[in-house]
């Protein structure tokens, strides 16, 4: 196995799901660049499995839009267009408010406990300026909120859309830890201060959890829509930097 490959435990039967997760993570991280071929034999060797789970994993990834099959070339990493990337932002803008409203109606005490704990951690890290620690907390927060919707289908779509946005926008503005204090895009004005936006973002998370805890679906939907729009507008204000280059490497890891 190559040193940069996602590790899969050895010594037991590996499921196609585990292989799919490993390949997907390597696509998102840029280990498999857009347009690159995905050969079953090489992938099986890379992940230490047979070709059967690899074949099943590639079919799943094709249905998710991460992989495409080309005539005479076989499976390749997809190369989403700028229009497709923009559509992902619109889809997220529609789904996240719906998920928040459903969470307000269906969340459990276990969900609330996790969400409140994540908000405390996120707000503490944001105030301290530990921006590099916020990305996994943000992912965990939004995945838990999606699960609290009580709809596996909706939760799956929310996680998949957020993952794909992180992939196609290689240097998304949500990666606050990597942004300089001020930055401008042509004709778009200045980027918000990363530390200030992080504090603001986690305050928004806290208000959203309060609405979910109260069972206020309308308030949760409104807050989620506003939070999502602030996040997505940062993508829309800048020139598209969609991952269409075969040799580009995705370094985005932070999510709002």
PDB file of C-alpha atoms in Angstrom:
ATOM      1  CA  UNK A   1       0.000   0.000   0.000  1.00  0.00           C
ATOM      2  CA  UNK A   2       1.243   3.444  -0.853  1.00  0.00           C
ATOM      3  CA  UNK A   3       2.153   5.651   2.073  1.00  0.00           C
ATOM      4  CA  UNK A   4      -0.466   8.252   1.200  1.00  0.00           C
ATOM      5  CA  UNK A   5      -3.318   5.797   0.859  1.00  0.00           C
ATOM      6  CA  UNK A   6      -6.088   5.587   3.411  1.00  0.00           C
ATOM      7  CA  UNK A   7      -5.299   2.697   5.706  1.00  0.00           C
ATOM      8  CA  UNK A   8      -7.690  -0.262   5.796  1.00  0.00           C
ATOM      9  CA  UNK A   9      -7.306  -2.877   8.543  1.00  0.00           C
ATOM     10  CA  UNK A  10      -5.813  -6.119   7.286  1.00  0.00           C
ATOM     11  CA  UNK A  11      -6.378  -9.684   8.377  1.00  0.00           C
ATOM     12  CA  UNK A  12     -10.147  -9.717   7.828  1.00  0.00           C
ATOM     13  CA  UNK A  13     -12.689  -9.543   5.029  1.00  0.00           C
ATOM     14  CA  UNK A  14     -12.962  -5.933   3.843  1.00  0.00           C
ATOM     15  CA  UNK A  15     -16.408  -4.710   2.886  1.00  0.00           C
ATOM     16  CA  UNK A  16     -17.122  -2.739  -0.266  1.00  0.00           C
ATOM     17  CA  UNK A  17     -18.383   0.039   2.021  1.00  0.00           C
ATOM     18  CA  UNK A  18     -14.987   0.352   3.714  1.00  0.00           C
ATOM     19  CA  UNK A  19     -13.231   0.388   0.348  1.00  0.00           C
ATOM     20  CA  UNK A  20     -15.704   2.956  -0.956  1.00  0.00           C
ATOM     21  CA  UNK A  21     -15.055   5.187   2.062  1.00  0.00           C
ATOM     22  CA  UNK A  22     -11.286   4.922   1.579  1.00  0.00           C
ATOM     23  CA  UNK A  23     -11.410   5.731  -2.142  1.00  0.00           C
ATOM     24  CA  UNK A  24     -13.849   8.598  -1.563  1.00  0.00           C
ATOM     25  CA  UNK A  25     -11.625  10.120   1.123  1.00  0.00           C
ATOM     26  CA  UNK A  26      -8.613   9.901  -1.175  1.00  0.00           C
ATOM     27  CA  UNK A  27     -10.586  11.568  -3.977  1.00  0.00           C
ATOM     28  CA  UNK A  28     -11.657  14.380  -1.654  1.00  0.00           C
ATOM     29  CA  UNK A  29      -8.111  14.806  -0.338  1.00  0.00           C
ATOM     30  CA  UNK A  30      -6.705  14.968  -3.863  1.00  0.00           C
ATOM     31  CA  UNK A  31      -4.743  11.713  -3.736  1.00  0.00           C
ATOM     32  CA  UNK A  32      -6.775  10.735  -6.805  1.00  0.00           C
ATOM     33  CA  UNK A  33      -6.922  13.983  -8.869  1.00  0.00           C
ATOM     34  CA  UNK A  34      -9.878  14.855 -11.134  1.00  0.00           C
ATOM     35  CA  UNK A  35      -9.642  13.085 -14.465  1.00  0.00           C
ATOM     36  CA  UNK A  36      -7.238  10.415 -13.219  1.00  0.00           C
ATOM     37  CA  UNK A  37      -7.959   6.784 -14.054  1.00  0.00           C
ATOM     38  CA  UNK A  38      -9.104   4.421 -11.347  1.00  0.00           C
ATOM     39  CA  UNK A  39      -7.848   0.981 -12.307  1.00  0.00           C
ATOM     40  CA  UNK A  40      -9.354  -1.884 -10.338  1.00  0.00           C
ATOM     41  CA  UNK A  41      -6.098  -3.783 -10.130  1.00  0.00           C
ATOM     42  CA  UNK A  42      -4.098  -0.797  -8.879  1.00  0.00           C
ATOM     43  CA  UNK A  43      -6.793   0.212  -6.406  1.00  0.00           C
ATOM     44  CA  UNK A  44      -7.007  -3.328  -5.053  1.00  0.00           C
ATOM     45  CA  UNK A  45      -3.261  -3.300  -4.496  1.00  0.00           C
ATOM     46  CA  UNK A  46      -3.328   0.189  -2.982  1.00  0.00           C
ATOM     47  CA  UNK A  47      -5.987  -0.669  -0.415  1.00  0.00           C
ATOM     48  CA  UNK A  48      -4.943  -4.280   0.159  1.00  0.00           C
ATOM     49  CA  UNK A  49      -8.184  -5.882  -1.050  1.00  0.00           C
ATOM     50  CA  UNK A  50      -9.475  -7.981  -3.931  1.00  0.00           C
ATOM     51  CA  UNK A  51     -10.949  -6.436  -7.060  1.00  0.00           C
ATOM     52  CA  UNK A  52     -14.524  -7.400  -6.132  1.00  0.00           C
ATOM     53  CA  UNK A  53     -15.083  -4.783  -3.369  1.00  0.00           C
ATOM     54  CA  UNK A  54     -13.213  -2.237  -5.493  1.00  0.00           C
ATOM     55  CA  UNK A  55     -15.610  -2.823  -8.370  1.00  0.00           C
ATOM     56  CA  UNK A  56     -18.615  -2.419  -6.074  1.00  0.00           C
ATOM     57  CA  UNK A  57     -17.109   0.710  -4.516  1.00  0.00           C
ATOM     58  CA  UNK A  58     -16.575   2.321  -7.912  1.00  0.00           C
ATOM     59  CA  UNK A  59     -20.213   1.722  -8.822  1.00  0.00           C
ATOM     60  CA  UNK A  60     -21.301   3.438  -5.608  1.00  0.00           C
ATOM     61  CA  UNK A  61     -18.937   6.370  -6.165  1.00  0.00           C
ATOM     62  CA  UNK A  62     -20.229   6.751  -9.716  1.00  0.00           C
ATOM     63  CA  UNK A  63     -23.786   7.014  -8.392  1.00  0.00           C
ATOM     64  CA  UNK A  64     -22.568   9.718  -5.968  1.00  0.00           C
ATOM     65  CA  UNK A  65     -20.907  11.697  -8.747  1.00  0.00           C
ATOM     66  CA  UNK A  66     -17.296  11.232  -7.650  1.00  0.00           C
ATOM     67  CA  UNK A  67     -16.471   8.770 -10.430  1.00  0.00           C
ATOM     68  CA  UNK A  68     -17.397   8.615 -14.083  1.00  0.00           C
ATOM     69  CA  UNK A  69     -16.982   5.803 -16.600  1.00  0.00           C
ATOM     70  CA  UNK A  70     -15.475   6.719 -19.938  1.00  0.00           C
ATOM     71  CA  UNK A  71     -15.555   4.649 -23.084  1.00  0.00           C
ATOM     72  CA  UNK A  72     -12.201   2.983 -23.710  1.00  0.00           C
ATOM     73  CA  UNK A  73     -10.822   4.514 -20.482  1.00  0.00           C
ATOM     74  CA  UNK A  74     -12.864   2.846 -17.755  1.00  0.00           C
ATOM     75  CA  UNK A  75     -13.460   4.472 -14.389  1.00  0.00           C
ATOM     76  CA  UNK A  76     -12.002   7.946 -13.816  1.00  0.00           C
ATOM     77  CA  UNK A  77     -12.333  10.589 -11.117  1.00  0.00           C
ATOM     78  CA  UNK A  78     -15.078  12.985 -12.167  1.00  0.00           C
ATOM     79  CA  UNK A  79     -14.324  16.523 -13.344  1.00  0.00           C
ATOM     80  CA  UNK A  80     -17.328  18.615 -12.285  1.00  0.00           C
ATOM     81  CA  UNK A  81     -18.104  21.707 -14.310  1.00  0.00           C
ATOM     82  CA  UNK A  82     -18.494  25.173 -12.813  1.00  0.00           C
ATOM     83  CA  UNK A  83     -22.242  24.915 -13.344  1.00  0.00           C
ATOM     84  CA  UNK A  84     -22.363  21.646 -11.428  1.00  0.00           C
ATOM     85  CA  UNK A  85     -20.325  23.208  -8.637  1.00  0.00           C
ATOM     86  CA  UNK A  86     -22.730  26.155  -8.444  1.00  0.00           C
ATOM     87  CA  UNK A  87     -25.660  23.753  -8.348  1.00  0.00           C
ATOM     88  CA  UNK A  88     -24.147  22.050  -5.310  1.00  0.00           C
ATOM     89  CA  UNK A  89     -24.215  25.353  -3.435  1.00  0.00           C
ATOM     90  CA  UNK A  90     -27.880  25.869  -4.332  1.00  0.00           C
ATOM     91  CA  UNK A  91     -28.736  22.336  -3.229  1.00  0.00           C
ATOM     92  CA  UNK A  92     -27.015  22.837   0.107  1.00  0.00           C
ATOM     93  CA  UNK A  93     -28.900  26.098   0.555  1.00  0.00           C
ATOM     94  CA  UNK A  94     -32.186  24.228   0.138  1.00  0.00           C
ATOM     95  CA  UNK A  95     -31.394  21.118   2.172  1.00  0.00           C
ATOM     96  CA  UNK A  96     -29.747  22.528   5.292  1.00  0.00           C
ATOM     97  CA  UNK A  97     -32.711  24.685   6.396  1.00  0.00           C
ATOM     98  CA  UNK A  98     -35.010  21.698   5.831  1.00  0.00           C
ATOM     99  CA  UNK A  99     -32.710  19.476   7.879  1.00  0.00           C
ATOM    100  CA  UNK A 100     -32.626  21.989  10.733  1.00  0.00           C
ATOM    101  CA  UNK A 101     -36.426  22.277  10.781  1.00  0.00           C
ATOM    102  CA  UNK A 102     -36.778  18.500  10.861  1.00  0.00           C
ATOM    103  CA  UNK A 103     -34.186  18.308  13.646  1.00  0.00           C
ATOM    104  CA  UNK A 104     -36.251  20.701  15.759  1.00  0.00           C
ATOM    105  CA  UNK A 105     -39.178  18.320  15.405  1.00  0.00           C
ATOM    106  CA  UNK A 106     -37.388  14.980  15.747  1.00  0.00           C
ATOM    107  CA  UNK A 107     -34.157  15.443  17.700  1.00  0.00           C
ATOM    108  CA  UNK A 108     -33.432  13.287  20.725  1.00  0.00           C
ATOM    109  CA  UNK A 109     -31.789  14.272  23.992  1.00  0.00           C
ATOM    110  CA  UNK A 110     -28.704  12.379  22.816  1.00  0.00           C
ATOM    111  CA  UNK A 111     -28.502  14.577  19.728  1.00  0.00           C
ATOM    112  CA  UNK A 112     -28.860  17.723  21.841  1.00  0.00           C
ATOM    113  CA  UNK A 113     -26.140  16.591  24.216  1.00  0.00           C
ATOM    114  CA  UNK A 114     -23.678  16.101  21.368  1.00  0.00           C
ATOM    115  CA  UNK A 115     -24.669  19.342  19.623  1.00  0.00           C
ATOM    116  CA  UNK A 116     -24.321  21.417  22.786  1.00  0.00           C
ATOM    117  CA  UNK A 117     -20.972  19.844  23.547  1.00  0.00           C
ATOM    118  CA  UNK A 118     -19.710  20.621  20.062  1.00  0.00           C
ATOM    119  CA  UNK A 119     -20.916  24.218  20.318  1.00  0.00           C
ATOM    120  CA  UNK A 120     -19.044  24.664  23.601  1.00  0.00           C
ATOM    121  CA  UNK A 121     -15.873  23.253  22.085  1.00  0.00           C
ATOM    122  CA  UNK A 122     -16.245  25.235  18.875  1.00  0.00           C
ATOM    123  CA  UNK A 123     -16.858  28.512  20.652  1.00  0.00           C
ATOM    124  CA  UNK A 124     -13.913  27.911  22.964  1.00  0.00           C
ATOM    125  CA  UNK A 125     -11.560  27.083  20.069  1.00  0.00           C
ATOM    126  CA  UNK A 126     -12.828  30.065  18.073  1.00  0.00           C
ATOM    127  CA  UNK A 127     -12.299  32.524  20.936  1.00  0.00           C
ATOM    128  CA  UNK A 128      -8.849  31.075  21.518  1.00  0.00           C
ATOM    129  CA  UNK A 129      -7.971  31.451  17.847  1.00  0.00           C
ATOM    130  CA  UNK A 130      -7.363  27.714  17.350  1.00  0.00           C
ATOM    131  CA  UNK A 131      -8.833  27.849  13.865  1.00  0.00           C
ATOM    132  CA  UNK A 132      -7.129  24.685  12.674  1.00  0.00           C
ATOM    133  CA  UNK A 133      -9.175  22.645  15.154  1.00  0.00           C
ATOM    134  CA  UNK A 134     -12.547  23.912  13.966  1.00  0.00           C
ATOM    135  CA  UNK A 135     -12.900  21.971  10.710  1.00  0.00           C
ATOM    136  CA  UNK A 136     -13.528  18.510  12.240  1.00  0.00           C
ATOM    137  CA  UNK A 137     -15.769  20.049  14.896  1.00  0.00           C
ATOM    138  CA  UNK A 138     -17.804  21.769  12.183  1.00  0.00           C
ATOM    139  CA  UNK A 139     -18.134  18.553  10.215  1.00  0.00           C
ATOM    140  CA  UNK A 140     -19.203  16.671  13.337  1.00  0.00           C
ATOM    141  CA  UNK A 141     -21.721  19.378  14.230  1.00  0.00           C
ATOM    142  CA  UNK A 142     -23.403  19.408  10.829  1.00  0.00           C
ATOM    143  CA  UNK A 143     -23.433  15.616  10.546  1.00  0.00           C
ATOM    144  CA  UNK A 144     -25.060  15.330  13.982  1.00  0.00           C
ATOM    145  CA  UNK A 145     -27.610  18.004  13.077  1.00  0.00           C
ATOM    146  CA  UNK A 146     -28.374  16.090   9.884  1.00  0.00           C
ATOM    147  CA  UNK A 147     -28.818  12.848  11.826  1.00  0.00           C
ATOM    148  CA  UNK A 148     -31.140  14.669  14.248  1.00  0.00           C
ATOM    149  CA  UNK A 149     -33.507  15.249  11.320  1.00  0.00           C
ATOM    150  CA  UNK A 150     -34.651  11.669  11.793  1.00  0.00           C
ATOM    151  CA  UNK A 151     -34.409  11.070   8.049  1.00  0.00           C
ATOM    152  CA  UNK A 152     -31.529   8.834   6.911  1.00  0.00           C
ATOM    153  CA  UNK A 153     -32.128   9.860   3.303  1.00  0.00           C
ATOM    154  CA  UNK A 154     -31.957  13.576   4.074  1.00  0.00           C
ATOM    155  CA  UNK A 155     -28.964  13.118   6.374  1.00  0.00           C
ATOM    156  CA  UNK A 156     -27.139  11.165   3.675  1.00  0.00           C
ATOM    157  CA  UNK A 157     -27.804  13.846   1.081  1.00  0.00           C
ATOM    158  CA  UNK A 158     -26.648  16.625   3.421  1.00  0.00           C
ATOM    159  CA  UNK A 159     -23.369  14.882   4.216  1.00  0.00           C
ATOM    160  CA  UNK A 160     -22.762  14.002   0.568  1.00  0.00           C
ATOM    161  CA  UNK A 161     -23.421  17.554  -0.677  1.00  0.00           C
ATOM    162  CA  UNK A 162     -21.131  19.119   1.931  1.00  0.00           C
ATOM    163  CA  UNK A 163     -18.415  16.599   1.086  1.00  0.00           C
ATOM    164  CA  UNK A 164     -18.691  17.306  -2.621  1.00  0.00           C
ATOM    165  CA  UNK A 165     -18.563  21.064  -2.079  1.00  0.00           C
ATOM    166  CA  UNK A 166     -15.347  20.626  -0.104  1.00  0.00           C
ATOM    167  CA  UNK A 167     -14.000  18.562  -2.985  1.00  0.00           C
ATOM    168  CA  UNK A 168     -14.881  20.713  -5.987  1.00  0.00           C
ATOM    169  CA  UNK A 169     -13.915  23.967  -4.280  1.00  0.00           C
ATOM    170  CA  UNK A 170     -10.328  23.082  -3.523  1.00  0.00           C
ATOM    171  CA  UNK A 171      -9.537  26.238  -1.542  1.00  0.00           C
ATOM    172  CA  UNK A 172     -12.978  27.129  -0.254  1.00  0.00           C
ATOM    173  CA  UNK A 173     -13.261  30.268   1.856  1.00  0.00           C
ATOM    174  CA  UNK A 174     -14.736  28.237   4.711  1.00  0.00           C
ATOM    175  CA  UNK A 175     -11.240  27.048   5.494  1.00  0.00           C
ATOM    176  CA  UNK A 176     -10.726  29.918   7.909  1.00  0.00           C
ATOM    177  CA  UNK A 177      -7.479  28.544   9.362  1.00  0.00           C
ATOM    178  CA  UNK A 178      -5.758  28.965   6.008  1.00  0.00           C
ATOM    179  CA  UNK A 179      -7.022  32.427   5.141  1.00  0.00           C
ATOM    180  CA  UNK A 180      -4.975  35.583   5.686  1.00  0.00           C
ATOM    181  CA  UNK A 181      -6.534  38.205   7.922  1.00  0.00           C
ATOM    182  CA  UNK A 182      -7.922  40.091   4.939  1.00  0.00           C
ATOM    183  CA  UNK A 183      -8.091  39.057   1.335  1.00  0.00           C
ATOM    184  CA  UNK A 184      -9.859  40.355  -1.713  1.00  0.00           C
ATOM    185  CA  UNK A 185     -11.278  38.781  -4.809  1.00  0.00           C
ATOM    186  CA  UNK A 186     -11.555  40.846  -7.995  1.00  0.00           C
ATOM    187  CA  UNK A 187     -14.709  42.913  -7.834  1.00  0.00           C
ATOM    188  CA  UNK A 188     -15.874  41.189  -4.660  1.00  0.00           C
ATOM    189  CA  UNK A 189     -14.496  43.204  -1.766  1.00  0.00           C
ATOM    190  CA  UNK A 190     -12.574  41.856   1.197  1.00  0.00           C
ATOM    191  CA  UNK A 191     -12.879  38.469   2.792  1.00  0.00           C
ATOM    192  CA  UNK A 192     -14.082  38.568   6.396  1.00  0.00           C
ATOM    193  CA  UNK A 193     -11.464  38.280   9.101  1.00  0.00           C
ATOM    194  CA  UNK A 194     -11.046  34.510   9.685  1.00  0.00           C
ATOM    195  CA  UNK A 195     -10.937  34.673  13.485  1.00  0.00           C
ATOM    196  CA  UNK A 196     -13.920  37.033  13.694  1.00  0.00           C
ATOM    197  CA  UNK A 197     -15.952  34.936  11.255  1.00  0.00           C
ATOM    198  CA  UNK A 198     -15.137  31.767  13.213  1.00  0.00           C
ATOM    199  CA  UNK A 199     -16.479  33.310  16.421  1.00  0.00           C
ATOM    200  CA  UNK A 200     -19.555  34.547  14.593  1.00  0.00           C
ATOM    201  CA  UNK A 201     -20.116  31.191  12.915  1.00  0.00           C
ATOM    202  CA  UNK A 202     -20.060  29.243  16.179  1.00  0.00           C
ATOM    203  CA  UNK A 203     -22.383  31.787  17.767  1.00  0.00           C
ATOM    204  CA  UNK A 204     -24.773  31.020  14.912  1.00  0.00           C
ATOM    205  CA  UNK A 205     -24.372  27.307  15.640  1.00  0.00           C
ATOM    206  CA  UNK A 206     -25.277  27.962  19.265  1.00  0.00           C
ATOM    207  CA  UNK A 207     -28.416  29.910  18.379  1.00  0.00           C
ATOM    208  CA  UNK A 208     -29.447  27.159  15.993  1.00  0.00           C
ATOM    209  CA  UNK A 209     -29.075  24.485  18.668  1.00  0.00           C
ATOM    210  CA  UNK A 210     -31.181  26.596  21.051  1.00  0.00           C
ATOM    211  CA  UNK A 211     -33.967  26.705  18.463  1.00  0.00           C
ATOM    212  CA  UNK A 212     -33.698  22.963  17.857  1.00  0.00           C
ATOM    213  CA  UNK A 213     -33.821  22.315  21.611  1.00  0.00           C
ATOM    214  CA  UNK A 214     -36.999  24.411  21.919  1.00  0.00           C
ATOM    215  CA  UNK A 215     -38.610  22.514  19.074  1.00  0.00           C
ATOM    216  CA  UNK A 216     -39.006  25.750  17.119  1.00  0.00           C
ATOM    217  CA  UNK A 217     -38.884  24.460  13.562  1.00  0.00           C
ATOM    218  CA  UNK A 218     -39.566  27.820  11.912  1.00  0.00           C
ATOM    219  CA  UNK A 219     -36.803  29.540  13.889  1.00  0.00           C
ATOM    220  CA  UNK A 220     -34.374  26.673  13.210  1.00  0.00           C
ATOM    221  CA  UNK A 221     -35.122  26.861   9.480  1.00  0.00           C
ATOM    222  CA  UNK A 222     -34.602  30.639   9.427  1.00  0.00           C
ATOM    223  CA  UNK A 223     -31.326  30.500  11.365  1.00  0.00           C
ATOM    224  CA  UNK A 224     -29.991  27.636   9.258  1.00  0.00           C
ATOM    225  CA  UNK A 225     -30.891  29.467   6.046  1.00  0.00           C
ATOM    226  CA  UNK A 226     -29.080  32.615   7.201  1.00  0.00           C
ATOM    227  CA  UNK A 227     -26.011  30.675   8.360  1.00  0.00           C
ATOM    228  CA  UNK A 228     -25.849  28.665   5.150  1.00  0.00           C
ATOM    229  CA  UNK A 229     -26.247  31.735   2.961  1.00  0.00           C
ATOM    230  CA  UNK A 230     -23.389  33.513   4.754  1.00  0.00           C
ATOM    231  CA  UNK A 231     -21.190  30.486   4.146  1.00  0.00           C
ATOM    232  CA  UNK A 232     -22.189  29.987   0.525  1.00  0.00           C
ATOM    233  CA  UNK A 233     -22.018  33.660  -0.411  1.00  0.00           C
ATOM    234  CA  UNK A 234     -18.290  33.511   0.271  1.00  0.00           C
ATOM    235  CA  UNK A 235     -17.987  30.886  -2.469  1.00  0.00           C
ATOM    236  CA  UNK A 236     -20.172  32.842  -4.862  1.00  0.00           C
ATOM    237  CA  UNK A 237     -18.316  36.140  -4.388  1.00  0.00           C
ATOM    238  CA  UNK A 238     -15.046  34.790  -5.663  1.00  0.00           C
ATOM    239  CA  UNK A 239     -14.044  33.559  -9.115  1.00  0.00           C
ATOM    240  CA  UNK A 240     -14.800  29.861  -9.372  1.00  0.00           C
ATOM    241  CA  UNK A 241     -11.799  27.709  -8.579  1.00  0.00           C
ATOM    242  CA  UNK A 242     -13.416  24.402  -9.323  1.00  0.00           C
ATOM    243  CA  UNK A 243     -11.137  21.399  -9.368  1.00  0.00           C
ATOM    244  CA  UNK A 244     -10.910  20.764 -13.091  1.00  0.00           C
ATOM    245  CA  UNK A 245      -7.162  20.455 -13.398  1.00  0.00           C
ATOM    246  CA  UNK A 246      -5.923  16.888 -13.573  1.00  0.00           C
ATOM    247  CA  UNK A 247      -2.973  17.792 -11.390  1.00  0.00           C
ATOM    248  CA  UNK A 248      -4.680  19.993  -8.811  1.00  0.00           C
ATOM    249  CA  UNK A 249      -4.632  18.824  -5.212  1.00  0.00           C
ATOM    250  CA  UNK A 250      -7.505  19.474  -2.840  1.00  0.00           C
ATOM    251  CA  UNK A 251      -6.354  21.008   0.416  1.00  0.00           C
ATOM    252  CA  UNK A 252      -9.696  22.142   1.771  1.00  0.00           C
ATOM    253  CA  UNK A 253     -10.552  20.691   5.145  1.00  0.00           C
ATOM    254  CA  UNK A 254     -12.622  23.301   6.941  1.00  0.00           C
ATOM    255  CA  UNK A 255     -16.353  23.471   6.705  1.00  0.00           C
ATOM    256  CA  UNK A 256     -18.946  25.915   8.008  1.00  0.00           C
TER     257      UNK A 256
END
